[in-house]
C-alpha positions as a Markdown table, in Angstrom:
| # | Residue | x | y | z |
|---|---|---|---|---|
| 1 | Met | -24.9 | -12.9 | 45.6 |
| 2 | Trp | -24.6 | -12.1 | 42.1 |
| 3 | Ser | -26.5 | -15.5 | 40.8 |
| 4 | Ile | -29.2 | -14.4 | 43.4 |
| 5 | Ile | -30.0 | -10.7 | 42.1 |
| 6 | Arg | -29.2 | -12.3 | 38.6 |
| 7 | Asp | -32.4 | -14.6 | 38.9 |
| 8 | Gln | -34.8 | -11.5 | 39.7 |
| 9 | Phe | -34.4 | -10.7 | 36.2 |
| 10 | Lys | -34.7 | -14.1 | 34.4 |
| 11 | Gly | -37.6 | -13.3 | 31.8 |
| 12 | His | -37.0 | -9.7 | 31.5 |
| 13 | Val | -36.5 | -8.2 | 27.9 |
| 14 | Gly | -34.1 | -5.2 | 27.6 |
| 15 | Val | -32.5 | -3.6 | 24.9 |
| 16 | Asn | -29.6 | -2.0 | 25.4 |
| 17 | Gly | -29.9 | -2.1 | 29.2 |
| 18 | Val | -33.6 | -0.5 | 29.1 |
| 19 | Glu | -36.4 | -3.2 | 30.2 |
| 20 | Ile | -39.1 | -3.5 | 27.5 |
| 21 | Pro | -42.7 | -5.1 | 29.1 |
| 22 | His | -44.0 | -8.4 | 27.5 |
| 23 | Ser | -47.1 | -6.5 | 26.8 |
| 24 | Gln | -45.6 | -3.9 | 24.7 |
| 25 | Ile | -43.3 | -6.2 | 22.6 |
| 26 | Gly | -46.7 | -8.0 | 22.3 |
| 27 | Asp | -48.6 | -5.4 | 21.2 |
| 28 | Arg | -45.6 | -4.3 | 18.2 |
| 29 | Val | -45.5 | -7.8 | 16.8 |
| 30 | Gly | -49.5 | -8.5 | 17.3 |
| 31 | Val | -49.8 | -11.4 | 19.6 |
| 32 | Asp | -50.5 | -11.7 | 23.4 |
| 33 | Arg | -48.1 | -10.9 | 26.4 |
| 34 | Arg | -48.7 | -14.5 | 27.1 |
| 35 | Val | -47.3 | -15.1 | 24.0 |
| 36 | Val | -44.2 | -13.1 | 25.0 |
| 37 | Asp | -44.3 | -14.8 | 28.2 |
| 38 | Ala | -43.6 | -18.0 | 27.1 |
| 39 | Thr | -41.0 | -16.5 | 24.4 |
| 40 | Cys | -39.2 | -15.8 | 27.2 |
| 41 | Ala | -39.2 | -18.6 | 28.8 |
| 42 | Val | -38.1 | -20.9 | 26.0 |
| 43 | Ile | -35.2 | -18.8 | 25.4 |
| 44 | Arg | -34.2 | -18.5 | 29.3 |
| 45 | Asp | -34.2 | -22.4 | 29.4 |
| 46 | Asp | -32.4 | -23.3 | 26.3 |
| 47 | Ala | -28.5 | -21.9 | 27.0 |
| 48 | Leu | -28.0 | -21.4 | 23.3 |
| 49 | Leu | -30.9 | -19.4 | 22.2 |
| 50 | Arg | -30.1 | -17.6 | 26.0 |
| 51 | Gly | -26.5 | -16.8 | 25.0 |
| 52 | Ile | -27.8 | -15.2 | 22.0 |
| 53 | Phe | -30.5 | -13.1 | 23.0 |
| 54 | Glu | -28.1 | -12.1 | 26.1 |
| 55 | Asn | -25.2 | -10.8 | 23.6 |
| 56 | Ile | -27.2 | -9.6 | 21.0 |
| 57 | His | -27.1 | -5.9 | 20.6 |
| 58 | Ala | -29.1 | -2.7 | 19.0 |
| 59 | Ile | -27.0 | -0.2 | 17.1 |
| 60 | His | -27.4 | 3.3 | 16.5 |
| 61 | Phe | -28.2 | 3.3 | 13.0 |
| 62 | Leu | -27.9 | 6.3 | 10.9 |
| 63 | Arg | -29.6 | 5.9 | 7.7 |
| 64 | Asp | -32.7 | 8.2 | 9.0 |
| 65 | Ile | -30.8 | 10.8 | 10.7 |
| 66 | Ala | -28.3 | 11.1 | 8.2 |
| 67 | Pro | -29.8 | 13.9 | 5.4 |
| 68 | Ser | -30.2 | 16.1 | 9.2 |
| 69 | Leu | -26.5 | 15.6 | 9.8 |
| 70 | Gly | -25.5 | 16.4 | 6.0 |
| 71 | Leu | -24.4 | 13.2 | 5.7 |
| 72 | Gly | -25.0 | 11.1 | 2.2 |
| 73 | Val | -26.6 | 7.2 | 2.6 |
| 74 | Ile | -26.1 | 4.9 | -0.4 |
| 75 | Val | -28.7 | 1.8 | -0.7 |
| 76 | Val | -27.8 | -0.7 | -2.4 |
| 77 | Lys | -29.8 | -3.5 | -3.6 |
| 78 | Pro | -28.1 | -7.0 | -4.0 |
| 79 | Glu | -28.9 | -9.3 | -6.6 |
| 80 | Asp | -27.8 | -12.2 | -4.5 |
| 81 | Ala | -26.7 | -11.0 | -0.7 |
| 82 | Gln | -25.1 | -14.1 | 0.0 |
| 83 | Arg | -22.7 | -13.0 | -2.2 |
| 84 | Thr | -19.3 | -12.5 | -1.2 |
| 85 | Gly | -16.9 | -9.2 | -1.1 |
| 86 | Leu | -19.7 | -7.0 | -2.3 |
| 87 | Leu | -19.8 | -4.7 | 0.4 |
| 88 | Gly | -15.7 | -4.6 | -0.3 |
| 89 | Glu | -16.3 | -3.7 | -3.8 |
| 90 | Val | -18.6 | -0.9 | -3.0 |
| 91 | Ala | -16.4 | 0.2 | -0.3 |
| 92 | Met | -13.4 | 0.6 | -2.8 |
| 93 | Lys | -15.6 | 2.4 | -5.5 |
| 94 | Val | -16.4 | 4.9 | -2.6 |
| 95 | Ala | -13.1 | 5.6 | -1.4 |
| 96 | Glu | -12.0 | 6.0 | -5.6 |
| 97 | Phe | -13.8 | 9.7 | -5.2 |
| 98 | Gly | -12.5 | 10.6 | -1.9 |
| 99 | Ile | -15.4 | 9.7 | 0.1 |
| 100 | Ser | -15.1 | 8.8 | 3.7 |
| 101 | Ile | -17.2 | 5.8 | 4.9 |
| 102 | Arg | -18.9 | 6.9 | 8.1 |
| 103 | Gln | -21.2 | 3.8 | 9.0 |
| 104 | Ala | -22.0 | 0.5 | 6.4 |
| 105 | Val | -24.2 | -1.8 | 7.5 |
| 106 | Ser | -25.6 | -4.9 | 5.8 |
| 107 | Asp | -28.9 | -7.0 | 6.5 |
| 108 | Asp | -28.2 | -10.5 | 7.0 |
| 109 | Pro | -30.0 | -12.4 | 4.2 |
| 110 | Tyr | -30.8 | -15.3 | 7.0 |
| 111 | Leu | -33.0 | -12.3 | 8.9 |
| 112 | Val | -34.3 | -10.3 | 6.2 |
| 113 | Asp | -36.3 | -11.0 | 2.8 |
| 114 | Glu | -35.2 | -8.4 | 1.0 |
| 115 | Pro | -31.3 | -7.7 | 2.3 |
| 116 | Leu | -29.9 | -4.3 | 1.6 |
| 117 | Leu | -26.4 | -3.1 | 2.2 |
| 118 | Thr | -26.5 | 0.9 | 3.7 |
| 119 | Ile | -23.7 | 3.4 | 3.4 |
| 120 | Ile | -23.3 | 6.4 | 5.1 |
| 121 | Val | -20.7 | 8.8 | 3.8 |
| 122 | Glu | -19.4 | 12.3 | 4.4 |
| 123 | Gly | -21.5 | 14.7 | 1.9 |
| 124 | Leu | -23.4 | 14.2 | -0.9 |
| 125 | Val | -23.2 | 11.3 | -3.5 |
| 126 | Ser | -23.0 | 12.4 | -7.1 |
| 127 | Gly | -24.3 | 10.5 | -9.7 |
| 128 | Glu | -21.4 | 9.6 | -11.0 |
| 129 | Leu | -20.8 | 7.9 | -8.1 |
| 130 | Val | -24.3 | 6.0 | -8.6 |
| 131 | Glu | -23.3 | 5.2 | -12.1 |
| 132 | Glu | -20.3 | 3.3 | -10.9 |
| 133 | Leu | -22.0 | 1.4 | -7.9 |
| 134 | Val | -24.3 | 0.2 | -10.3 |
| 135 | Arg | -22.1 | -1.4 | -12.7 |
| 136 | Ile | -20.4 | -3.6 | -9.7 |
| 137 | Pro | -20.9 | -7.2 | -10.9 |
| 138 | Gly | -24.2 | -8.5 | -8.4 |
| 139 | Val | -25.5 | -4.7 | -7.6 |
| 140 | Lys | -29.4 | -5.0 | -8.7 |
| 141 | Gly | -29.8 | -0.9 | -7.9 |
| 142 | Val | -28.9 | 1.6 | -5.9 |
| 143 | Thr | -30.9 | 4.4 | -4.3 |
| 144 | Ile | -29.5 | 7.6 | -2.7 |
| 145 | Tyr | -30.9 | 10.4 | 0.0 |
C-alpha cells in the first residue's frame, strides 16, 4: 500500500516537508520549469542521486538572525578550505575566551566557490579574540558582527 502512495510523489520537490513547485525552482535558478522537470526525472531514476536528494536536509542557519538574538557571529575565511583541523582550532580559541558556541557551519569546498566557516556564539566577540583567530595558521581573514 505504501508503495502506491510513494509513487504518487515521484518528481515532487520538497524541503523539510514543504513542496516547492518546479516553476518556482526554475524562476530562482533562471531556467524553464521543463528543465527542472527533466532534472527531477534524472534524479528519480538514478538510485545514487535519489538517495542523496531524499536524504539531504535544510538547517536552521542562525547567521542572519544572530544579532537580533543577542548572539555574535564569527566568519572565518580559510586560505585552504580542505585543510584539516581549522574548525577545531577556531573552536578551541573561542573556548579559551570562555565563549559558548551555539552553532558552527562549515561550507563544503566541493559545493561552494569561496567556502567559509561561520561560528555563532553567545554574546559579543571581542577584538582580542579576533586578533587571536587571525593568528591561526590557515586563516585568511575574520569578520564579526
